[in-house]
GROMACS .gro file of N, CA and C in nm:
model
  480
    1UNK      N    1   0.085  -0.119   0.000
    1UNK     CA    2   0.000   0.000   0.000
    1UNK      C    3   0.089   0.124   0.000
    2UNK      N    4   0.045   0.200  -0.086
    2UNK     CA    5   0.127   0.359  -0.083
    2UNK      C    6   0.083   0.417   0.024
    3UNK      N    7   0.153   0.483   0.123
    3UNK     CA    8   0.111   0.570   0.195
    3UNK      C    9   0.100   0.734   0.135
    4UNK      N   10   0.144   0.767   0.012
    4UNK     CA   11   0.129   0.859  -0.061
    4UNK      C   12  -0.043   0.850  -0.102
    5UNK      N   13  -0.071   0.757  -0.137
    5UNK     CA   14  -0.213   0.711  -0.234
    5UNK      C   15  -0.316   0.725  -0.064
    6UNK      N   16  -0.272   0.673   0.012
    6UNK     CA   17  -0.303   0.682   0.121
    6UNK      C   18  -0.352   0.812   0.137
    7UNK      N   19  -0.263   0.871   0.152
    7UNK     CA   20  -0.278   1.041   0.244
    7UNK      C   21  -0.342   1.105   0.094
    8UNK      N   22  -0.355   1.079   0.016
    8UNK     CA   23  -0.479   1.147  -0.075
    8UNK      C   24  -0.601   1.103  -0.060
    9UNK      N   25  -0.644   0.997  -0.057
    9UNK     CA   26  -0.755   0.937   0.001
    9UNK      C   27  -0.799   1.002   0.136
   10UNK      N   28  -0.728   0.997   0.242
   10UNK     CA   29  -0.759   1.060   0.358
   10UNK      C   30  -0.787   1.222   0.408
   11UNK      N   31  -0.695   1.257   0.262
   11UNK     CA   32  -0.732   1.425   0.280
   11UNK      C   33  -0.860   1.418   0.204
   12UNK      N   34  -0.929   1.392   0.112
   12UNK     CA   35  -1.059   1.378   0.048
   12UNK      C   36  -1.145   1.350   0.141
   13UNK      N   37  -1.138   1.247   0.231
   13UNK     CA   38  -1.250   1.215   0.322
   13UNK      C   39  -1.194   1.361   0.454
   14UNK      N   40  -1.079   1.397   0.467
   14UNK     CA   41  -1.129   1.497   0.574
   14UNK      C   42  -1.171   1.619   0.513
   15UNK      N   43  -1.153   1.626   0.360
   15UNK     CA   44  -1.319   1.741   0.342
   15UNK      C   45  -1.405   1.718   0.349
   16UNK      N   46  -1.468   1.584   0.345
   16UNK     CA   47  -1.582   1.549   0.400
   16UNK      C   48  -1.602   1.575   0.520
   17UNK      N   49  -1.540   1.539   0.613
   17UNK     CA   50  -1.582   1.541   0.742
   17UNK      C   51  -1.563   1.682   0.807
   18UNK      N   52  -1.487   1.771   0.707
   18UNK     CA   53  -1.448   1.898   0.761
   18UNK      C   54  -1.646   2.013   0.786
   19UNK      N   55  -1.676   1.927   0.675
   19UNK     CA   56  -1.848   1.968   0.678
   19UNK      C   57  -1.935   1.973   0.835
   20UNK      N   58  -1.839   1.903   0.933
   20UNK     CA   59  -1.921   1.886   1.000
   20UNK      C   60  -1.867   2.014   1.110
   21UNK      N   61  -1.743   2.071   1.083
   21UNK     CA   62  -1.688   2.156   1.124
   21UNK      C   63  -1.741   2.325   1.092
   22UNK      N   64  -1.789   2.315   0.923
   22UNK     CA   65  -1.870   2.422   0.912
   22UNK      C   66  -2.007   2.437   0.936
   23UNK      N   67  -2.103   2.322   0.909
   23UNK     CA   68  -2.199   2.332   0.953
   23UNK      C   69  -2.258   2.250   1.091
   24UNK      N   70  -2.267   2.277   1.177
   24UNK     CA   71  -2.245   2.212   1.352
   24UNK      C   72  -2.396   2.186   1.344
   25UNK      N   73  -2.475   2.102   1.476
   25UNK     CA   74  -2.574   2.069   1.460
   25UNK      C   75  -2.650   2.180   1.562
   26UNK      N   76  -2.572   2.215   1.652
   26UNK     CA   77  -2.696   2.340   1.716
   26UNK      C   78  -2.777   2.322   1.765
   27UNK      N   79  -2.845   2.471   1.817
   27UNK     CA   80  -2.928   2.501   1.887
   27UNK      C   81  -3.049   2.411   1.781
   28UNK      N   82  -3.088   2.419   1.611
   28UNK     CA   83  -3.224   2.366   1.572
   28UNK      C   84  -3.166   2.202   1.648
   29UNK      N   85  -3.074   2.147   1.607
   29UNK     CA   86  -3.066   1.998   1.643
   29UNK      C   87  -3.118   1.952   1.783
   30UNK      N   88  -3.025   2.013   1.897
   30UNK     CA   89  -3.080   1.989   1.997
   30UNK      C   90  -3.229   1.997   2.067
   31UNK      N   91  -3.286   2.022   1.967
   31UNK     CA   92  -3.460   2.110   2.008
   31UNK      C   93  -3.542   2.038   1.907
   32UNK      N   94  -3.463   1.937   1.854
   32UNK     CA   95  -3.603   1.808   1.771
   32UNK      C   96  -3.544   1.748   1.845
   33UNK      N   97  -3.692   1.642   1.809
   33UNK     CA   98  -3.741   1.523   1.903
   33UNK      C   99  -3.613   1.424   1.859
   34UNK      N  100  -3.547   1.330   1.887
   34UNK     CA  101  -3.465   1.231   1.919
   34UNK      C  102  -3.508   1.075   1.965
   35UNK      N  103  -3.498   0.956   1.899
   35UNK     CA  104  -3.531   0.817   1.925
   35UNK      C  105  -3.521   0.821   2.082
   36UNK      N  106  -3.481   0.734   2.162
   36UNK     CA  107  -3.444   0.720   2.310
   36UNK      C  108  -3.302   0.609   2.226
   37UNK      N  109  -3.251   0.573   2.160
   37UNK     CA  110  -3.143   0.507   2.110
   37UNK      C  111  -3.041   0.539   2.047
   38UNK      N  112  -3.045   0.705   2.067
   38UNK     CA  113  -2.967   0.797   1.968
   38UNK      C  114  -2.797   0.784   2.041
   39UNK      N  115  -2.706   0.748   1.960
   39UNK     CA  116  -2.527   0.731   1.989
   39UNK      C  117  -2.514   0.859   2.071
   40UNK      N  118  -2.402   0.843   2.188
   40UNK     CA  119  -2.378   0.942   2.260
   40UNK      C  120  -2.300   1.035   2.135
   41UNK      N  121  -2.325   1.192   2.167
   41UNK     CA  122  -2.253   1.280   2.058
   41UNK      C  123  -2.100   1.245   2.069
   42UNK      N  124  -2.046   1.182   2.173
   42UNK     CA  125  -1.889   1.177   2.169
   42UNK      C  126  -1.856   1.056   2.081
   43UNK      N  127  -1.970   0.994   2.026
   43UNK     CA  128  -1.942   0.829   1.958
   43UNK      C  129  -1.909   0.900   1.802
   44UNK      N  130  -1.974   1.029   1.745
   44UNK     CA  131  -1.985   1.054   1.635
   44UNK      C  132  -1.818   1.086   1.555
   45UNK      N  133  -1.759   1.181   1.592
   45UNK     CA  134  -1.597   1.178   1.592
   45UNK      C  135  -1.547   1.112   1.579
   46UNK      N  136  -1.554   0.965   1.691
   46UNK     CA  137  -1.430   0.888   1.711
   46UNK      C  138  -1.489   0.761   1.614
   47UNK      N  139  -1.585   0.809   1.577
   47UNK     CA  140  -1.659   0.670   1.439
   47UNK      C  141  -1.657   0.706   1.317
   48UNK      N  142  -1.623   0.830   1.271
   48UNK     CA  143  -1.605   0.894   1.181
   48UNK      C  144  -1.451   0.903   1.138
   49UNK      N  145  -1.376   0.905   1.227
   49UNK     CA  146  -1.231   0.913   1.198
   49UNK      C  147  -1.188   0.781   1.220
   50UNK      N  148  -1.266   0.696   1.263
   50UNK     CA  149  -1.223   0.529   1.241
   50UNK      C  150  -1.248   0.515   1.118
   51UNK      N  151  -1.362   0.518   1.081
   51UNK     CA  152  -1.449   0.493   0.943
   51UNK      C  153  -1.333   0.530   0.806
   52UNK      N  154  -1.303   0.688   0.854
   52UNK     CA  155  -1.251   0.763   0.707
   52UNK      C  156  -1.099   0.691   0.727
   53UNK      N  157  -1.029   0.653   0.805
   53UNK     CA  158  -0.875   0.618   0.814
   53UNK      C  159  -0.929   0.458   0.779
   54UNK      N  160  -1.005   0.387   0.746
   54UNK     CA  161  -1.022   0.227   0.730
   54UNK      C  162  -1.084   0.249   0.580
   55UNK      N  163  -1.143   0.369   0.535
   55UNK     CA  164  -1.192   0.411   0.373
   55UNK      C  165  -1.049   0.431   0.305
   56UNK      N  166  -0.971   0.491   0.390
   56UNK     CA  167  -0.836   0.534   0.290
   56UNK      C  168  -0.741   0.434   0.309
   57UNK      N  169  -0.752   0.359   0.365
   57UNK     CA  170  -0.652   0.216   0.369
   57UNK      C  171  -0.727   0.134   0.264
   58UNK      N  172  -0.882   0.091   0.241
   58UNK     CA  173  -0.892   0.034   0.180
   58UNK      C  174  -0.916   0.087   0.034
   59UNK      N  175  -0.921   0.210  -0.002
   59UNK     CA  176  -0.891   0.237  -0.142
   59UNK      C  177  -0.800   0.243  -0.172
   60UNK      N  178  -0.646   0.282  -0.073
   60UNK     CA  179  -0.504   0.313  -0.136
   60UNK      C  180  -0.450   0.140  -0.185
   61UNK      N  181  -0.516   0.049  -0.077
   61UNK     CA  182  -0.525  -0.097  -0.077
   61UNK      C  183  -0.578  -0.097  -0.274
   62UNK      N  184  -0.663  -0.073  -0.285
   62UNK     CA  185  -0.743  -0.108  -0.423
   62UNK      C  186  -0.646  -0.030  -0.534
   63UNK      N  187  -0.650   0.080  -0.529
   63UNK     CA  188  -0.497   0.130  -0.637
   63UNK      C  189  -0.431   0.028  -0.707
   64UNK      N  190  -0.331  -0.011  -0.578
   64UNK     CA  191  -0.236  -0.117  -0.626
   64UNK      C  192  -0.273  -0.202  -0.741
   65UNK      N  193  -0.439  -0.249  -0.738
   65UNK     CA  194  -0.458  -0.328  -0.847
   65UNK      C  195  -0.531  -0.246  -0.998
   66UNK      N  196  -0.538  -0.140  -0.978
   66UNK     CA  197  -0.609  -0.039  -1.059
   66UNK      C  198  -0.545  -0.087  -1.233
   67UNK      N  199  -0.403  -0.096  -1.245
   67UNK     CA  200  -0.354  -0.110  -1.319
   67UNK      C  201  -0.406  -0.213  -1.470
   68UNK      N  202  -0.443  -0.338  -1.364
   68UNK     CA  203  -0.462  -0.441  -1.417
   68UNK      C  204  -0.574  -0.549  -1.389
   69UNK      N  205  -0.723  -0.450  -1.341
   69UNK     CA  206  -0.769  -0.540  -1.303
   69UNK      C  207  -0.926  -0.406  -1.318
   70UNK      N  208  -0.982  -0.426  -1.399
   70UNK     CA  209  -1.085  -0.316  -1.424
   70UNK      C  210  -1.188  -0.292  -1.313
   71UNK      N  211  -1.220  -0.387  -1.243
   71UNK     CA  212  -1.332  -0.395  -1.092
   71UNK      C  213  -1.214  -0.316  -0.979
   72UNK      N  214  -1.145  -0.290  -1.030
   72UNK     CA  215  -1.070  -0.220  -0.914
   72UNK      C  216  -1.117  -0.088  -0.937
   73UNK      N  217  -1.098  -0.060  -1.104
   73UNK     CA  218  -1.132   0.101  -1.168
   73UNK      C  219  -1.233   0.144  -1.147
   74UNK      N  220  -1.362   0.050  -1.141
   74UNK     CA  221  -1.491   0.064  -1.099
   74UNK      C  222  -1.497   0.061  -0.929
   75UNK      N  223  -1.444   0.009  -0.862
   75UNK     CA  224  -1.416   0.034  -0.730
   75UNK      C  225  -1.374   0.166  -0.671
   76UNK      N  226  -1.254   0.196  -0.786
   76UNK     CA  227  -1.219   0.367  -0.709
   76UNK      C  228  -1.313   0.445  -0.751
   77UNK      N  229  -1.409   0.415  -0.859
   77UNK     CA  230  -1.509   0.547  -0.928
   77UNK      C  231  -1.622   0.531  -0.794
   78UNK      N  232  -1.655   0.406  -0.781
   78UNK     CA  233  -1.766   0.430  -0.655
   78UNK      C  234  -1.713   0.465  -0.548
   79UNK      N  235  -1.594   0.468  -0.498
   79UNK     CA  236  -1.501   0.501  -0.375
   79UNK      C  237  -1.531   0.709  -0.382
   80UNK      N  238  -1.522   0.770  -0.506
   80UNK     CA  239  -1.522   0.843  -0.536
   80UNK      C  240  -1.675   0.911  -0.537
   81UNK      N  241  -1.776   0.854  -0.574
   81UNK     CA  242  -1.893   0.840  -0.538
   81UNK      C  243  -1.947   0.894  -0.396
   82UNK      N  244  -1.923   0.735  -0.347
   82UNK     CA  245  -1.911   0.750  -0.201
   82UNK      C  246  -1.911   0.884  -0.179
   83UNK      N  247  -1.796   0.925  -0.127
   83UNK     CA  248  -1.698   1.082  -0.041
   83UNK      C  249  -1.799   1.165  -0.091
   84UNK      N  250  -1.848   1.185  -0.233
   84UNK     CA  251  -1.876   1.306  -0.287
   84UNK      C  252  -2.056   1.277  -0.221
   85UNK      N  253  -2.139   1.207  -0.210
   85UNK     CA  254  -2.230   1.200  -0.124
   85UNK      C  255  -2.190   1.237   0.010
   86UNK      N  256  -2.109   1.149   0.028
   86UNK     CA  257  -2.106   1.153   0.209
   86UNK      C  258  -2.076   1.280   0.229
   87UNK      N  259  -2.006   1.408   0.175
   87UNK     CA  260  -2.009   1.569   0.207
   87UNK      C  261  -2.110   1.605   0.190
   88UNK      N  262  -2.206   1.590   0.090
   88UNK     CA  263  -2.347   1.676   0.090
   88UNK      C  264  -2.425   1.639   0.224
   89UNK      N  265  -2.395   1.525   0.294
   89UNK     CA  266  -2.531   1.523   0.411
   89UNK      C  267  -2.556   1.601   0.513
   90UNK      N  268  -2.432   1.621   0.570
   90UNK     CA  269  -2.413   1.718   0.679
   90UNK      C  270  -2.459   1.917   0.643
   91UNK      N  271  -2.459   1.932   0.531
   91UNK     CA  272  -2.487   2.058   0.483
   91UNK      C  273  -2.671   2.079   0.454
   92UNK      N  274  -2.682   1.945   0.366
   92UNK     CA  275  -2.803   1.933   0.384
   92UNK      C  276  -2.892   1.956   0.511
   93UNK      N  277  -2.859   1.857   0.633
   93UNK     CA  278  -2.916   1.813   0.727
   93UNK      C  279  -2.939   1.903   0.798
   94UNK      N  280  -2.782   1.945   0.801
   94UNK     CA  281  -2.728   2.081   0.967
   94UNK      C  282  -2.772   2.181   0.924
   95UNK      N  283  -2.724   2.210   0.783
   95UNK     CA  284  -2.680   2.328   0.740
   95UNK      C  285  -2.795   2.387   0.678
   96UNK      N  286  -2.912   2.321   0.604
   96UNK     CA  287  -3.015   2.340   0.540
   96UNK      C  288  -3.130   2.310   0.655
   97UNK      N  289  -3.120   2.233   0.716
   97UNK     CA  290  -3.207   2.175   0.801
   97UNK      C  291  -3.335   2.085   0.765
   98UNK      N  292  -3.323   1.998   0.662
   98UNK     CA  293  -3.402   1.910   0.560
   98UNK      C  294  -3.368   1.758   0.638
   99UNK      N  295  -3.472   1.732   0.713
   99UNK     CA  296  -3.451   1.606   0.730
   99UNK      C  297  -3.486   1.527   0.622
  100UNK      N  298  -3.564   1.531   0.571
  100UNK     CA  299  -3.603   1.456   0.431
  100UNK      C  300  -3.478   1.430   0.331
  101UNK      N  301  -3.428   1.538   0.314
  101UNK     CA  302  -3.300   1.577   0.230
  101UNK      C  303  -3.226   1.491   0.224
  102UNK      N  304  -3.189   1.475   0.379
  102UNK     CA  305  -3.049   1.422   0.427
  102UNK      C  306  -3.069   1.278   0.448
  103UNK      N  307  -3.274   1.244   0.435
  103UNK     CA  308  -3.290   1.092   0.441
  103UNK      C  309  -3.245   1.029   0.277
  104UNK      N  310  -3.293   1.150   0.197
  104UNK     CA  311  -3.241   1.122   0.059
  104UNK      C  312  -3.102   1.082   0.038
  105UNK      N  313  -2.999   1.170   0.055
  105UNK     CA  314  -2.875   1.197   0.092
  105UNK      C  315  -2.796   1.015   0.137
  106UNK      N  316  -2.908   0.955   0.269
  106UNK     CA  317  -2.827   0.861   0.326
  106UNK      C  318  -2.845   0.750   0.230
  107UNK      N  319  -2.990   0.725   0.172
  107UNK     CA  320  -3.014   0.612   0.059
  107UNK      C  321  -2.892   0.600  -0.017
  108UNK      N  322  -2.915   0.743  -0.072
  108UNK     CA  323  -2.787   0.743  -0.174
  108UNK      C  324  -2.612   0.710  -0.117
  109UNK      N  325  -2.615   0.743  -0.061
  109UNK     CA  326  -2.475   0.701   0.077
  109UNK      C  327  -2.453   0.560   0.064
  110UNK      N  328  -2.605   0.509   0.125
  110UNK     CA  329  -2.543   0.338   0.135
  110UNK      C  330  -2.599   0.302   0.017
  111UNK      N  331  -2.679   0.296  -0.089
  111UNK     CA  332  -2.631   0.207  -0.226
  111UNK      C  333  -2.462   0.241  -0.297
  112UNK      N  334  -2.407   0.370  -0.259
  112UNK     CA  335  -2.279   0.402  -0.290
  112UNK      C  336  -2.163   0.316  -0.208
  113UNK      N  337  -2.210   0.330  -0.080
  113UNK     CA  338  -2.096   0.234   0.037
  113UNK      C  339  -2.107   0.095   0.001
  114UNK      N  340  -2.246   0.048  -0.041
  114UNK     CA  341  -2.270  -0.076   0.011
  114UNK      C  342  -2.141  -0.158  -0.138
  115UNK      N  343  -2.200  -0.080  -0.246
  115UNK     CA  344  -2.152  -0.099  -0.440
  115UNK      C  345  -1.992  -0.100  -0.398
  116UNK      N  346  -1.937  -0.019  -0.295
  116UNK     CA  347  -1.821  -0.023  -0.305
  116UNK      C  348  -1.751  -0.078  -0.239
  117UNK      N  349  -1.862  -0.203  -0.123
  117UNK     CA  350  -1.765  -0.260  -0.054
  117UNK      C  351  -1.762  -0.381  -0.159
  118UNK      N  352  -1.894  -0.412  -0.227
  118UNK     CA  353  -1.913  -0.573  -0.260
  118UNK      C  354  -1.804  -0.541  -0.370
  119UNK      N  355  -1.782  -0.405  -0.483
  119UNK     CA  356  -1.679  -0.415  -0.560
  119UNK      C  357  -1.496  -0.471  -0.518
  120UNK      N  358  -1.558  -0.380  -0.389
  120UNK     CA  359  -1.371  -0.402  -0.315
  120UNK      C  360  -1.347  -0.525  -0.318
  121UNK      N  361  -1.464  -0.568  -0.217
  121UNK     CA  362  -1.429  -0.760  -0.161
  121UNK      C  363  -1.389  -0.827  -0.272
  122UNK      N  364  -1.426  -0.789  -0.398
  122UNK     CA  365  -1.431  -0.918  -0.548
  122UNK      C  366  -1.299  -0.828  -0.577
  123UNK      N  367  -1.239  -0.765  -0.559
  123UNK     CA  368  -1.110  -0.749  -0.613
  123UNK      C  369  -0.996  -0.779  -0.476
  124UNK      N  370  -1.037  -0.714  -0.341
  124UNK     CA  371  -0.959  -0.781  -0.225
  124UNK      C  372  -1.002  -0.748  -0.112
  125UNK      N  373  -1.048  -0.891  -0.067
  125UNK     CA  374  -1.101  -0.914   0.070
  125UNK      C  375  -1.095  -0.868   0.144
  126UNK      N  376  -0.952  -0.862   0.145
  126UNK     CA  377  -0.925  -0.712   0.272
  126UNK      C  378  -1.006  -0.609   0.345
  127UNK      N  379  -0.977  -0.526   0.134
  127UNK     CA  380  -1.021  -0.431   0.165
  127UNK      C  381  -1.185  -0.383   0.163
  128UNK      N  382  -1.254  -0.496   0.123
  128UNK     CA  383  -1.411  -0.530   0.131
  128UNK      C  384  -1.408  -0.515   0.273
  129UNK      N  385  -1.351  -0.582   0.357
  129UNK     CA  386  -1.370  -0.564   0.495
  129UNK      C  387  -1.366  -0.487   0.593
  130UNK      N  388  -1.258  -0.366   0.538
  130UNK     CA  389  -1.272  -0.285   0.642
  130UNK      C  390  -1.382  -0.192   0.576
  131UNK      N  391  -1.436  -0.193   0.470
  131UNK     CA  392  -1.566  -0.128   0.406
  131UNK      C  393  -1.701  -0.201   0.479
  132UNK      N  394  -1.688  -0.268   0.594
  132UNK     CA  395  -1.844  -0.325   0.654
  132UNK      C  396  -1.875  -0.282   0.744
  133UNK      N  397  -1.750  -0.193   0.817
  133UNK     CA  398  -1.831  -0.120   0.911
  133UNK      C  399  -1.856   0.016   0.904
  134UNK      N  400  -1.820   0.082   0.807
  134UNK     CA  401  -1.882   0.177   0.721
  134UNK      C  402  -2.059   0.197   0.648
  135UNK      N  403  -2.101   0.052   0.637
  135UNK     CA  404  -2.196  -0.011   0.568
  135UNK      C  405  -2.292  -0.040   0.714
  136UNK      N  406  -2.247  -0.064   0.802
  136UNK     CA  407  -2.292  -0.106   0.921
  136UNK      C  408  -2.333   0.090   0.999
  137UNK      N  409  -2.238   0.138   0.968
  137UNK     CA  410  -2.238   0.285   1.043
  137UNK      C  411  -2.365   0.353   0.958
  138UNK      N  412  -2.364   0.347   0.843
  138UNK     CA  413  -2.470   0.423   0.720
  138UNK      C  414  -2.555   0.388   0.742
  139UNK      N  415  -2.594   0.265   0.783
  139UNK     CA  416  -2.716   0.140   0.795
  139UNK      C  417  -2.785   0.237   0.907
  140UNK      N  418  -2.715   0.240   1.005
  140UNK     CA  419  -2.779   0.316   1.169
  140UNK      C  420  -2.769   0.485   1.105
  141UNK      N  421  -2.711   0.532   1.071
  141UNK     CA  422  -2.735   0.669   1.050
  141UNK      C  423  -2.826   0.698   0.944
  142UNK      N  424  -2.919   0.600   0.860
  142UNK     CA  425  -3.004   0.620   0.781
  142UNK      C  426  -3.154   0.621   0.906
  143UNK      N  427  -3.116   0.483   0.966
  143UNK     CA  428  -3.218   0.441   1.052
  143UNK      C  429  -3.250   0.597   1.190
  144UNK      N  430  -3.141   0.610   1.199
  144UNK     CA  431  -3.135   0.756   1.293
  144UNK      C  432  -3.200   0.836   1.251
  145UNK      N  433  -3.190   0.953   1.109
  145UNK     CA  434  -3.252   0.961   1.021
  145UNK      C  435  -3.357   1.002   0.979
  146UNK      N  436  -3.452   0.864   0.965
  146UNK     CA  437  -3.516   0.813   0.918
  146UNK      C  438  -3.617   0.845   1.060
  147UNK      N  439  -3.560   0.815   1.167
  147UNK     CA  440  -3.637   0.812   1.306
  147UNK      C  441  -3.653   0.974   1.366
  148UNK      N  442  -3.528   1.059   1.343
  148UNK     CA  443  -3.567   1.225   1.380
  148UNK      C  444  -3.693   1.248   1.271
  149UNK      N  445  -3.699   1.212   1.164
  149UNK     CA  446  -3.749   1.264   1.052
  149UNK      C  447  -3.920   1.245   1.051
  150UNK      N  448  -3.923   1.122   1.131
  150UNK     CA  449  -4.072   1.085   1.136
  150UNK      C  450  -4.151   1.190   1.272
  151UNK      N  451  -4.005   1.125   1.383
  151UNK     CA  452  -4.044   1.247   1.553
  151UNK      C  453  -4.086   1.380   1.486
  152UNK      N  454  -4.051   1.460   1.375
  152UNK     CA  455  -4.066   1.592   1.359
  152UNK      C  456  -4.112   1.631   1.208
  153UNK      N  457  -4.202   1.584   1.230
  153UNK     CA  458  -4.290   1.604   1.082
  153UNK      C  459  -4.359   1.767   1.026
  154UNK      N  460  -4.319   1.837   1.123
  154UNK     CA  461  -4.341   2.003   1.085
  154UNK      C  462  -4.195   2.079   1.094
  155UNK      N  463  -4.112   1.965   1.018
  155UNK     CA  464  -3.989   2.047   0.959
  155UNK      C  465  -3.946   2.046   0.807
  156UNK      N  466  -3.877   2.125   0.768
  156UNK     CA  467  -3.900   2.163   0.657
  156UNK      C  468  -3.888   2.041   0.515
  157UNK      N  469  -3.972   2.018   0.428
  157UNK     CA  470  -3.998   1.945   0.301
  157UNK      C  471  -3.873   1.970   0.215
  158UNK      N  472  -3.856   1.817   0.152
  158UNK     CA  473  -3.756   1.819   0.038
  158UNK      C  474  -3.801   1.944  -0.061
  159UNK      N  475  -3.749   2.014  -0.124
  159UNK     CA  476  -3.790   2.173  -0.229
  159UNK      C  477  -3.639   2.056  -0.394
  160UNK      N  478  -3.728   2.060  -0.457
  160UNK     CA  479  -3.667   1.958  -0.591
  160UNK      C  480  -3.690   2.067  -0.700
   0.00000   0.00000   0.00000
């Protein structure tokens, strides 16, 4: 694995996550309704920077075979996919305040995560694997979601 290919991968996902730095969840967040099963806020950080450092190991992982093996090429385009969803949610969500949006947003998230782990695994196991708990994290943050979104049904409509 390049650790060069590496640290490009990882700076891509921390503009993603840098989103969560410009748009914070706030005073509207704290003041909708919430499941009783909602992750402590200190779980969100330290699952996010697990997540994005196990995304950039397993795409710099997939590179290596880019050369010579075309499900790899299709692997980095959905890898690429991925990131470029996973920044719009937090802007949407926080920043726009569209729960609907951001339920849109997560669909699209995990058919992108899910396409890019099953691509990874068929080119290397590996790196399919550390893509499941990514798939596992999207899974609950759709369901999260999905659950503020229903608690607060006089907030603002998808606008298409």
């Amino acid at each position: 694995m390049s650790l060069t290919l590496f640290a490009v991968y990882f700076v891509a996902c921390a503009c993603a996550g840098a989103t969560g730095a410009i748009f914070r969840p706030g005073a509207w967040y704290e003041g909708l309704k919430k499941p009783s099963w909602i992750p402590p806020n200190w779980l969100f950080p330290v699952a996010w920077s697990t997540l994005y450092i196990l995304m950039s190991i397993s795409a710099a992982r997939i590179s290596g075979f880019a050369a010579e093996n075309e499900l790899a090429v299709l692997g980095l385009g959905l890898w690429a996919i991925q990131i470029a969803v996973n920044t719009l949610w937090t802007p949407i969500f926080f920043g726009l305040h569209r729960l609907a949006g951001g339920m849109l947003v997560l669909v699209l998230l995990w058919l992108s995560v899910f396409a890019t782990c099953v691509v990874f695994w068929s080119v290397d196991w590996v790196s399919g694997l550390m893509f499941v708990p990514y798939v596992a994290w999207v899974t609950a943050a759709g369901a999260l979601n999905f659950s503020v979104w229903r608690l607060n049904p006089g907030e603002k409509p998808i606008e298409l």
